[in-house]
Short mmCIF file of C-alpha atoms and ligand atoms in Angstrom, two decimals:
data_model
loop_
_atom_site.label_atom_id
_atom_site.label_comp_id
_atom_site.label_asym_id
_atom_site.label_seq_id
_atom_site.Cartn_x
_atom_site.Cartn_y
_atom_site.Cartn_z
CA MET A 760 15.65 23.53 16.12
CA ARG A 761 17.49 23.79 19.20
CA ILE A 762 16.76 25.06 22.48
CA GLU A 763 19.62 27.48 22.99
CA GLN A 764 18.47 29.40 26.24
CA VAL A 765 15.59 29.49 28.72
CA ILE A 766 15.19 32.55 30.94
CA VAL A 767 12.39 32.49 33.50
CA HIS A 768 11.09 35.76 34.26
CA GLU A 769 8.71 35.41 37.56
CA ALA A 770 6.53 38.59 37.62
CA ALA A 771 4.17 40.14 40.07
CA LEU A 772 0.93 41.74 38.77
CA PRO A 773 -1.24 43.83 41.06
CA LEU A 774 -5.03 42.57 40.47
CA VAL A 775 -7.55 45.08 40.12
CA ARG A 776 -9.69 43.39 43.15
CA PRO A 777 -9.53 40.17 45.25
CA PHE A 778 -9.99 37.11 43.03
CA ARG A 779 -11.72 34.88 46.11
CA THR A 780 -12.54 31.63 45.48
CA SER A 781 -13.67 28.26 47.03
CA PHE A 782 -10.02 27.31 47.41
CA GLY A 783 -8.47 30.79 48.54
CA THR A 784 -7.82 34.51 47.50
CA GLU A 785 -5.27 35.92 45.34
CA TYR A 786 -4.37 39.33 45.46
CA THR A 787 -1.74 39.57 43.25
CA LYS A 788 -1.03 37.54 40.06
CA ASP A 789 2.39 35.76 40.63
CA VAL A 790 3.54 34.39 36.93
CA LEU A 791 6.12 32.75 35.36
CA LEU A 792 6.81 33.65 31.94
CA LEU A 793 9.40 31.62 29.76
CA GLU A 794 11.79 33.28 27.68
CA VAL A 795 12.73 30.42 25.21
CA THR A 796 15.70 31.30 22.66
CA THR A 797 15.98 28.69 19.61
CA SER A 798 19.38 28.14 17.26
CA ASP A 799 16.91 29.98 14.82
CA GLY A 800 17.85 32.96 16.43
CA VAL A 801 14.10 33.32 17.33
CA VAL A 802 12.55 34.48 20.95
CA GLY A 803 9.42 32.19 22.27
CA TRP A 804 7.34 33.30 25.05
CA GLY A 805 5.14 30.34 27.48
CA GLU A 806 3.14 31.16 30.30
CA CYS A 807 2.95 28.75 33.13
CA VAL A 808 -0.46 28.92 34.72
CA ALA A 809 0.54 27.21 38.32
CA SER A 810 0.05 29.94 41.28
CA PRO A 811 2.35 30.44 44.15
CA GLU A 812 0.40 27.52 46.04
CA PRO A 813 -0.92 24.39 45.30
CA LEU A 814 -4.52 25.30 46.04
CA TYR A 815 -6.21 24.81 42.35
CA SER A 816 -4.11 21.81 42.14
CA HIS A 817 -1.03 20.34 43.24
CA GLU A 818 1.51 22.34 40.70
CA PHE A 819 2.53 25.53 42.53
CA ASN A 820 4.95 27.91 41.07
CA ALA A 821 8.31 26.85 42.95
CA ALA A 822 7.89 22.81 42.15
CA ALA A 823 7.36 24.11 38.26
CA LEU A 824 10.39 26.17 38.17
CA LEU A 825 12.47 23.08 39.53
CA VAL A 826 10.62 20.38 37.62
CA MET A 827 11.22 22.41 34.35
CA ARG A 828 15.31 22.76 35.15
CA ASP A 829 15.59 19.19 36.44
CA HIS A 830 13.56 17.19 34.78
CA LEU A 831 11.77 18.67 31.97
CA LEU A 832 14.34 20.75 30.00
CA PRO A 833 17.20 18.19 30.11
CA ARG A 834 15.03 15.97 28.45
CA LEU A 835 15.04 18.57 25.35
CA LEU A 836 18.28 19.98 25.29
CA GLY A 837 20.85 19.37 22.62
CA LYS A 838 18.38 17.94 20.35
CA ASP A 839 16.99 18.97 17.22
CA ILE A 840 13.26 19.08 18.00
CA THR A 841 10.07 20.45 16.95
CA ALA A 842 6.98 21.36 19.14
CA GLU A 843 5.15 18.20 18.38
CA ASP A 844 8.33 16.51 19.61
CA VAL A 845 7.69 17.92 23.27
CA PRO A 846 4.84 15.89 24.45
CA ASP A 847 6.78 12.65 23.80
CA LEU A 848 10.17 13.63 24.74
CA LEU A 849 8.48 14.65 27.91
CA GLY A 850 6.43 11.71 28.89
CA PRO A 851 8.31 9.75 31.04
CA VAL A 852 7.81 12.35 33.37
CA ARG A 853 5.01 11.82 35.40
CA GLY A 854 2.31 14.89 36.10
CA HIS A 855 3.32 18.83 35.95
CA PRO A 856 1.30 19.45 33.09
CA MET A 857 1.57 22.95 33.43
CA ALA A 858 5.15 22.90 33.57
CA ARG A 859 5.55 20.93 30.49
CA GLY A 860 2.78 23.01 28.86
CA ALA A 861 4.28 26.08 29.16
CA LEU A 862 7.69 24.86 27.87
CA GLU A 863 5.85 23.26 24.59
CA LEU A 864 4.26 26.79 24.69
CA GLY A 865 7.67 28.76 24.11
CA VAL A 866 9.04 26.52 21.87
CA LEU A 867 5.36 26.46 19.68
CA ASP A 868 5.72 30.14 19.92
CA ALA A 869 9.57 30.27 18.88
CA GLN A 870 8.88 27.63 16.00
CA LEU A 871 5.50 29.46 15.03
CA ARG A 872 7.43 33.17 14.67
CA ALA A 873 10.35 31.42 12.78
CA SER A 874 7.38 29.85 10.03
CA GLY A 875 5.15 33.31 10.10
CA GLN A 876 2.29 31.14 10.95
CA SER A 877 0.14 32.51 13.61
CA LEU A 878 -1.00 30.00 16.65
CA ALA A 879 -4.78 30.18 15.69
CA ALA A 880 -4.30 29.08 12.43
CA TYR A 881 -1.77 26.86 13.49
CA LEU A 882 -4.51 25.36 15.63
CA GLY A 883 -7.16 25.14 13.22
CA SER A 884 -9.10 28.24 13.78
CA THR A 885 -11.93 28.86 12.18
CA ARG A 886 -12.97 32.54 13.49
CA THR A 887 -11.62 35.91 13.79
CA GLU A 888 -13.30 36.86 16.62
CA ILE A 889 -14.58 35.25 20.05
CA PRO A 890 -17.17 35.94 22.22
CA CYS A 891 -16.04 37.05 25.91
CA GLY A 892 -17.25 35.47 29.13
CA VAL A 893 -16.36 36.59 32.73
CA SER A 894 -15.39 34.63 35.87
CA VAL A 895 -17.02 36.50 38.88
CA GLY A 896 -15.11 35.77 42.55
CA ILE A 897 -16.78 35.37 45.78
CA PRO A 898 -17.08 39.03 47.36
CA ASP A 899 -14.52 39.84 49.98
CA ASP A 900 -17.29 40.98 52.19
CA ASP A 901 -19.78 38.11 51.50
CA SER A 902 -22.75 40.97 50.46
CA LEU A 903 -25.19 40.32 47.90
CA ASP A 904 -24.97 43.98 46.77
CA THR A 905 -21.22 43.83 45.89
CA LEU A 906 -21.96 40.83 44.02
CA LEU A 907 -24.76 42.61 42.03
CA ALA A 908 -22.37 46.01 41.59
CA GLU A 909 -19.76 43.94 39.78
CA VAL A 910 -21.93 41.78 37.64
CA GLU A 911 -23.60 45.35 36.73
CA GLY A 912 -20.57 46.38 35.59
CA TYR A 913 -19.48 43.55 33.50
CA VAL A 914 -22.87 43.40 31.64
CA ALA A 915 -22.61 46.93 31.35
CA GLN A 916 -19.20 46.37 29.47
CA GLY A 917 -20.97 43.66 27.44
CA TYR A 918 -19.70 40.62 28.79
CA GLN A 919 -21.98 37.88 27.14
CA ARG A 920 -21.64 34.98 29.79
CA ILE A 921 -21.56 35.30 33.53
CA LYS A 922 -19.91 33.05 35.84
CA LEU A 923 -20.56 32.97 39.26
CA LYS A 924 -17.89 31.42 41.79
CA ILE A 925 -19.57 29.42 44.56
CA GLN A 926 -19.18 27.51 47.76
CA PRO A 927 -21.41 25.80 50.55
CA GLY A 928 -22.57 28.80 52.00
CA TRP A 929 -22.77 30.94 48.66
CA ASP A 930 -24.57 29.06 46.18
CA VAL A 931 -28.48 29.20 46.03
CA VAL A 932 -29.32 32.82 47.01
CA PRO A 933 -26.26 34.91 45.06
CA THR A 934 -27.21 32.75 41.60
CA ARG A 935 -30.92 33.49 42.76
CA ALA A 936 -29.98 37.11 43.08
CA VAL A 937 -28.17 37.33 39.95
CA ARG A 938 -30.80 35.34 37.85
CA GLU A 939 -33.73 37.38 39.03
CA ARG A 940 -31.89 40.77 38.11
CA TRP A 941 -30.73 39.47 34.43
CA PRO A 942 -33.35 37.04 33.42
CA ALA A 943 -31.77 36.58 30.03
CA MET A 944 -28.23 36.47 30.83
CA PRO A 945 -26.20 32.84 29.79
CA LEU A 946 -25.14 32.27 33.47
CA GLN A 947 -22.98 29.41 34.89
CA VAL A 948 -21.60 28.68 38.55
CA ASP A 949 -18.07 26.75 39.29
CA ALA A 950 -17.66 25.35 42.77
CA ASN A 951 -13.80 24.38 42.40
CA GLN A 952 -14.56 20.80 44.18
CA ALA A 953 -16.23 22.37 46.90
CA TYR A 954 -18.70 19.89 47.47
CA GLY A 955 -19.49 16.01 48.38
CA ARG A 956 -21.65 13.35 47.27
CA ALA A 957 -23.98 14.78 50.33
CA ASP A 958 -24.52 18.07 48.43
CA ILE A 959 -26.17 16.19 45.64
CA ASP A 960 -29.57 17.02 46.85
CA HIS A 961 -28.61 20.56 47.34
CA LEU A 962 -27.03 21.15 44.16
CA CYS A 963 -29.90 19.89 42.50
CA ALA A 964 -31.56 23.34 43.63
CA LEU A 965 -29.47 25.31 41.47
CA ASP A 966 -31.65 23.59 38.75
CA GLU A 967 -34.25 26.20 38.74
CA PHE A 968 -32.09 28.76 37.62
CA ASP A 969 -31.51 27.57 33.89
CA LEU A 970 -27.75 27.66 33.89
CA LEU A 971 -25.70 26.84 31.16
CA LEU A 972 -23.58 24.42 33.36
CA VAL A 973 -22.34 23.47 36.93
CA GLU A 974 -18.68 23.52 36.86
CA GLN A 975 -16.44 20.87 38.90
CA PRO A 976 -18.62 21.00 42.03
CA ILE A 977 -17.24 17.96 43.66
CA HIS A 978 -13.35 16.75 44.37
CA GLU A 979 -11.54 15.73 40.89
CA GLU A 980 -10.96 12.37 42.12
CA ASP A 981 -14.56 11.30 42.54
CA LEU A 982 -15.70 10.71 39.18
CA LEU A 983 -18.58 8.31 40.77
CA GLY A 984 -19.64 11.64 42.88
CA HIS A 985 -20.10 13.21 39.51
CA LYS A 986 -21.48 10.54 38.02
CA LEU A 987 -24.26 10.44 40.26
CA LEU A 988 -25.09 13.99 40.43
CA ALA A 989 -25.14 14.45 36.67
CA ASP A 990 -27.50 11.45 36.59
CA ARG A 991 -29.69 13.55 38.74
CA MET A 992 -29.39 17.17 38.00
CA ARG A 993 -30.71 18.74 35.20
CA THR A 994 -28.21 21.39 34.83
CA PRO A 995 -25.08 19.93 32.77
CA VAL A 996 -22.15 18.79 34.82
CA CYS A 997 -19.08 20.61 33.38
CA LEU A 998 -15.56 19.28 34.73
CA ASP A 999 -12.49 21.46 35.01
CA GLU A 1000 -9.96 19.88 37.58
CA SER A 1001 -10.80 16.65 36.95
CA VAL A 1002 -10.07 16.91 32.90
CA LEU A 1003 -6.33 15.82 32.90
CA SER A 1004 -5.52 14.29 29.01
CA VAL A 1005 -7.83 13.18 26.17
CA ASP A 1006 -7.76 9.92 27.42
CA ASN A 1007 -9.05 10.74 30.74
CA ALA A 1008 -11.63 12.99 28.98
CA ASP A 1009 -12.79 10.46 26.66
CA SER A 1010 -13.31 7.94 30.06
CA LEU A 1011 -14.79 10.67 31.93
CA ILE A 1012 -17.49 11.06 29.03
CA GLU A 1013 -18.20 7.29 28.50
CA TYR A 1014 -18.46 6.85 32.48
CA GLY A 1015 -20.76 9.70 32.47
CA ALA A 1016 -19.50 11.89 34.64
CA CYS A 1017 -18.80 15.12 32.30
CA GLU A 1018 -21.49 16.46 29.77
CA ILE A 1019 -19.46 19.80 28.87
CA ILE A 1020 -15.38 20.35 29.01
CA ASN A 1021 -13.76 23.82 30.37
CA ILE A 1022 -10.64 23.34 28.81
CA LYS A 1023 -7.46 24.87 30.16
CA ALA A 1024 -4.32 24.01 28.07
CA GLY A 1025 -2.20 24.48 30.99
CA ARG A 1026 -4.36 21.80 33.14
CA VAL A 1027 -3.95 19.11 29.90
CA GLY A 1028 0.14 19.90 29.48
CA GLY A 1029 -0.39 22.19 26.76
CA TYR A 1030 -2.30 23.52 23.62
CA LEU A 1031 -1.54 20.53 21.32
CA SER A 1032 -3.15 18.11 24.43
CA ALA A 1033 -5.85 20.95 24.33
CA LYS A 1034 -6.47 20.69 20.72
CA ALA A 1035 -7.09 16.87 21.08
CA ILE A 1036 -9.57 17.37 23.72
CA HIS A 1037 -11.34 19.92 21.57
CA ASP A 1038 -11.25 17.28 18.77
CA LEU A 1039 -12.88 14.50 21.10
CA GLY A 1040 -15.33 16.63 22.05
CA VAL A 1041 -17.03 17.35 18.51
CA ARG A 1042 -16.38 13.89 17.76
CA ARG A 1043 -18.32 13.15 20.61
CA GLY A 1044 -20.73 15.88 20.86
CA ILE A 1045 -19.69 17.37 24.07
CA PRO A 1046 -19.33 21.11 24.20
CA VAL A 1047 -16.26 22.69 24.99
CA TRP A 1048 -15.02 25.95 26.11
CA CYS A 1049 -11.90 27.81 26.85
CA GLY A 1050 -11.21 28.46 30.36
CA GLY A 1051 -8.71 30.41 31.94
CA MET A 1052 -6.19 31.02 34.82
CA VAL A 1053 -6.16 34.54 35.39
CA GLU A 1054 -3.25 34.96 32.47
CA THR A 1055 -0.99 37.86 31.59
CA GLY A 1056 -1.23 38.81 27.82
CA LEU A 1057 0.86 35.84 26.62
CA GLY A 1058 -1.37 33.10 27.75
CA ARG A 1059 -4.64 35.09 26.79
CA ALA A 1060 -3.21 35.56 23.58
CA ALA A 1061 -3.11 31.58 23.35
CA ASN A 1062 -6.37 31.03 25.10
CA VAL A 1063 -8.05 33.27 22.58
CA ALA A 1064 -6.69 31.52 19.36
CA LEU A 1065 -7.63 28.28 21.27
CA ALA A 1066 -10.94 29.56 21.51
CA SER A 1067 -11.55 30.40 18.05
CA LEU A 1068 -11.51 26.71 16.77
CA PRO A 1069 -14.97 25.43 15.69
CA GLY A 1070 -15.68 23.38 18.96
CA PHE A 1071 -15.84 26.17 21.13
CA THR A 1072 -19.37 26.59 20.88
CA LEU A 1073 -19.78 28.30 24.43
CA PRO A 1074 -18.41 31.59 25.18
CA GLY A 1075 -14.77 31.17 27.81
CA ASP A 1076 -13.30 32.76 30.62
CA THR A 1077 -11.92 35.11 27.81
CA SER A 1078 -12.06 38.64 29.21
CA ALA A 1079 -10.65 41.36 28.19
CA SER A 1080 -6.81 42.14 30.61
CA ASP A 1081 -8.84 44.97 32.12
CA ARG A 1082 -10.78 42.42 34.06
CA PHE A 1083 -7.40 41.36 36.29
CA PHE A 1084 -5.22 44.16 35.53
CA THR A 1085 -4.71 47.80 35.35
CA GLN A 1086 -1.37 47.04 33.60
CA ASP A 1087 -1.08 43.73 31.44
CA ILE A 1088 2.57 42.92 30.29
CA THR A 1089 1.67 43.31 26.59
CA GLU A 1090 -0.84 45.16 24.80
CA PRO A 1091 -3.97 44.86 26.73
CA PHE A 1092 -6.83 42.70 24.97
CA VAL A 1093 -9.91 44.53 24.98
CA MET A 1094 -13.07 43.60 24.51
CA THR A 1095 -15.41 45.53 21.80
CA ASP A 1096 -19.62 44.60 21.78
CA GLY A 1097 -18.57 41.27 23.91
CA MET A 1098 -16.32 40.13 21.43
CA MET A 1099 -12.41 40.12 21.25
CA THR A 1100 -10.07 39.76 18.53
CA VAL A 1101 -7.89 36.64 17.51
CA PRO A 1102 -4.34 37.87 17.32
CA THR A 1103 -3.35 37.15 13.50
CA GLY A 1104 0.73 37.80 13.98
CA PRO A 1105 3.14 35.09 14.20
CA GLY A 1106 2.94 32.78 17.12
CA LEU A 1107 1.22 34.34 19.92
CA GLY A 1108 0.67 37.61 18.07
CA VAL A 1109 1.85 39.55 21.07
CA THR A 1110 5.50 39.93 22.91
CA PRO A 1111 5.79 41.34 26.62
CA ILE A 1112 6.50 45.31 26.54
CA PRO A 1113 10.14 45.07 28.01
CA GLU A 1114 10.18 48.10 29.95
CA ILE A 1115 6.53 47.07 31.80
CA LEU A 1116 8.03 43.48 32.18
CA ALA A 1117 11.07 44.57 33.84
CA ALA A 1118 8.90 46.78 36.33
CA LEU A 1119 6.70 43.78 37.09
CA THR A 1120 9.82 41.20 37.40
CA THR A 1121 10.31 40.25 40.73
CA SER A 1122 13.15 37.68 39.61
CA THR A 1123 14.71 36.19 36.95
CA THR A 1124 16.71 32.79 36.73
CA ARG A 1125 18.39 31.25 33.66
CA LEU A 1126 17.65 27.86 33.23
CA VAL A 1127 20.09 27.20 30.02
O1 OSB B 1472 -11.34 27.18 38.13
O2 OSB B 1472 -11.95 28.20 36.39
C1 OSB B 1472 -11.57 28.13 37.41
C2 OSB B 1472 -8.82 31.20 37.97
C3 OSB B 1472 -7.64 30.20 38.89
C4 OSB B 1472 -8.12 29.12 38.91
C5 OSB B 1472 -9.29 28.78 38.71
C6 OSB B 1472 -10.19 29.21 38.06
C7 OSB B 1472 -10.11 30.50 37.52
C8 OSB B 1472 -11.44 30.97 36.94
C9 OSB B 1472 -10.96 32.49 36.30
O3 OSB B 1472 -12.31 30.80 36.96
C10 OSB B 1472 -10.77 32.18 34.93
C11 OSB B 1472 -10.12 33.51 34.13
O4 OSB B 1472 -10.85 34.15 33.66
O5 OSB B 1472 -8.78 33.43 33.98
MG1 MG B 1473 -13.17 25.95 37.09
#
């Protein structure tokens, strides 16, 4: 197939509550959604998981749009391609995994819609439903009561695993409070790189809370720091931001810096690379789980498909649409008894609801 048209819909979805992490606070989800029309006359959808500001990683929406327009798309246009060709065709361009991952997903979704296969089946899914975890931000008012009330709500809804965002000054005390209140709840923490090598002793204080893992405690480039921590800490060290490709994941494992992997397709350049990292985890006996980037229903559908592969042995940040949005752009993803059903329709299995997409769109750019 050939790519005939690409339209980027920039949408702003209000969040049900601010989402605060060690790198900043988001009040809305500002997202680039790609509508890719192919020569088969099929439309595929991709979601770019970058944010307006380069705070989680170097990528940000305006740059993603530019690199797609000027450097990535020109390498795909006018050629008869499949989704499997996309990584090699985009290979010469360095970096920008979220931008390339969004394009790859748009092409892959179109390809699968044309062939009638679901993304889950294509990736090698072995499950029809997946367990749901939830990522809990740092409360706006820095209050333990606010945190406990929020967690209480998620526990009541049936979430099977709680992840607390932490940072210096908001770590041991909130983790202890949640652990004391829910002694048996699978619990983990995520620092988004907020600590350094000097904090290793302090981080080891989290060992007493029987956590599943500590996620990306130290700067993404400090591999020795993570190895030193992994050698000292009983809690497994899980990497998110540091994991960018299958070979770099292999290196991190070999080096002893990474005991568990949070797989986010956008961060690693797309679902094909995400699947390869999953396969690596299975081969090397490293647990993997599916992370999230506050996706709309489109990206959420793809994550749920990915999370249904057999190596995803820990619950992911695959929460229901209403964790973040009062109004998703697709039919909402719902959780029943702590589980979410894997879409079975062709491709992503969901599409944006036109009136809702139109209402939430802030700008539309035709790239091709
Ligand atoms: O580090 O996992 C992260 C959200 C945005 C950016 C980075 C992260 C997160 C989350 C939320 O923790 C995951 C989600 O539920 O989508
Ligand atoms: Mg993380």
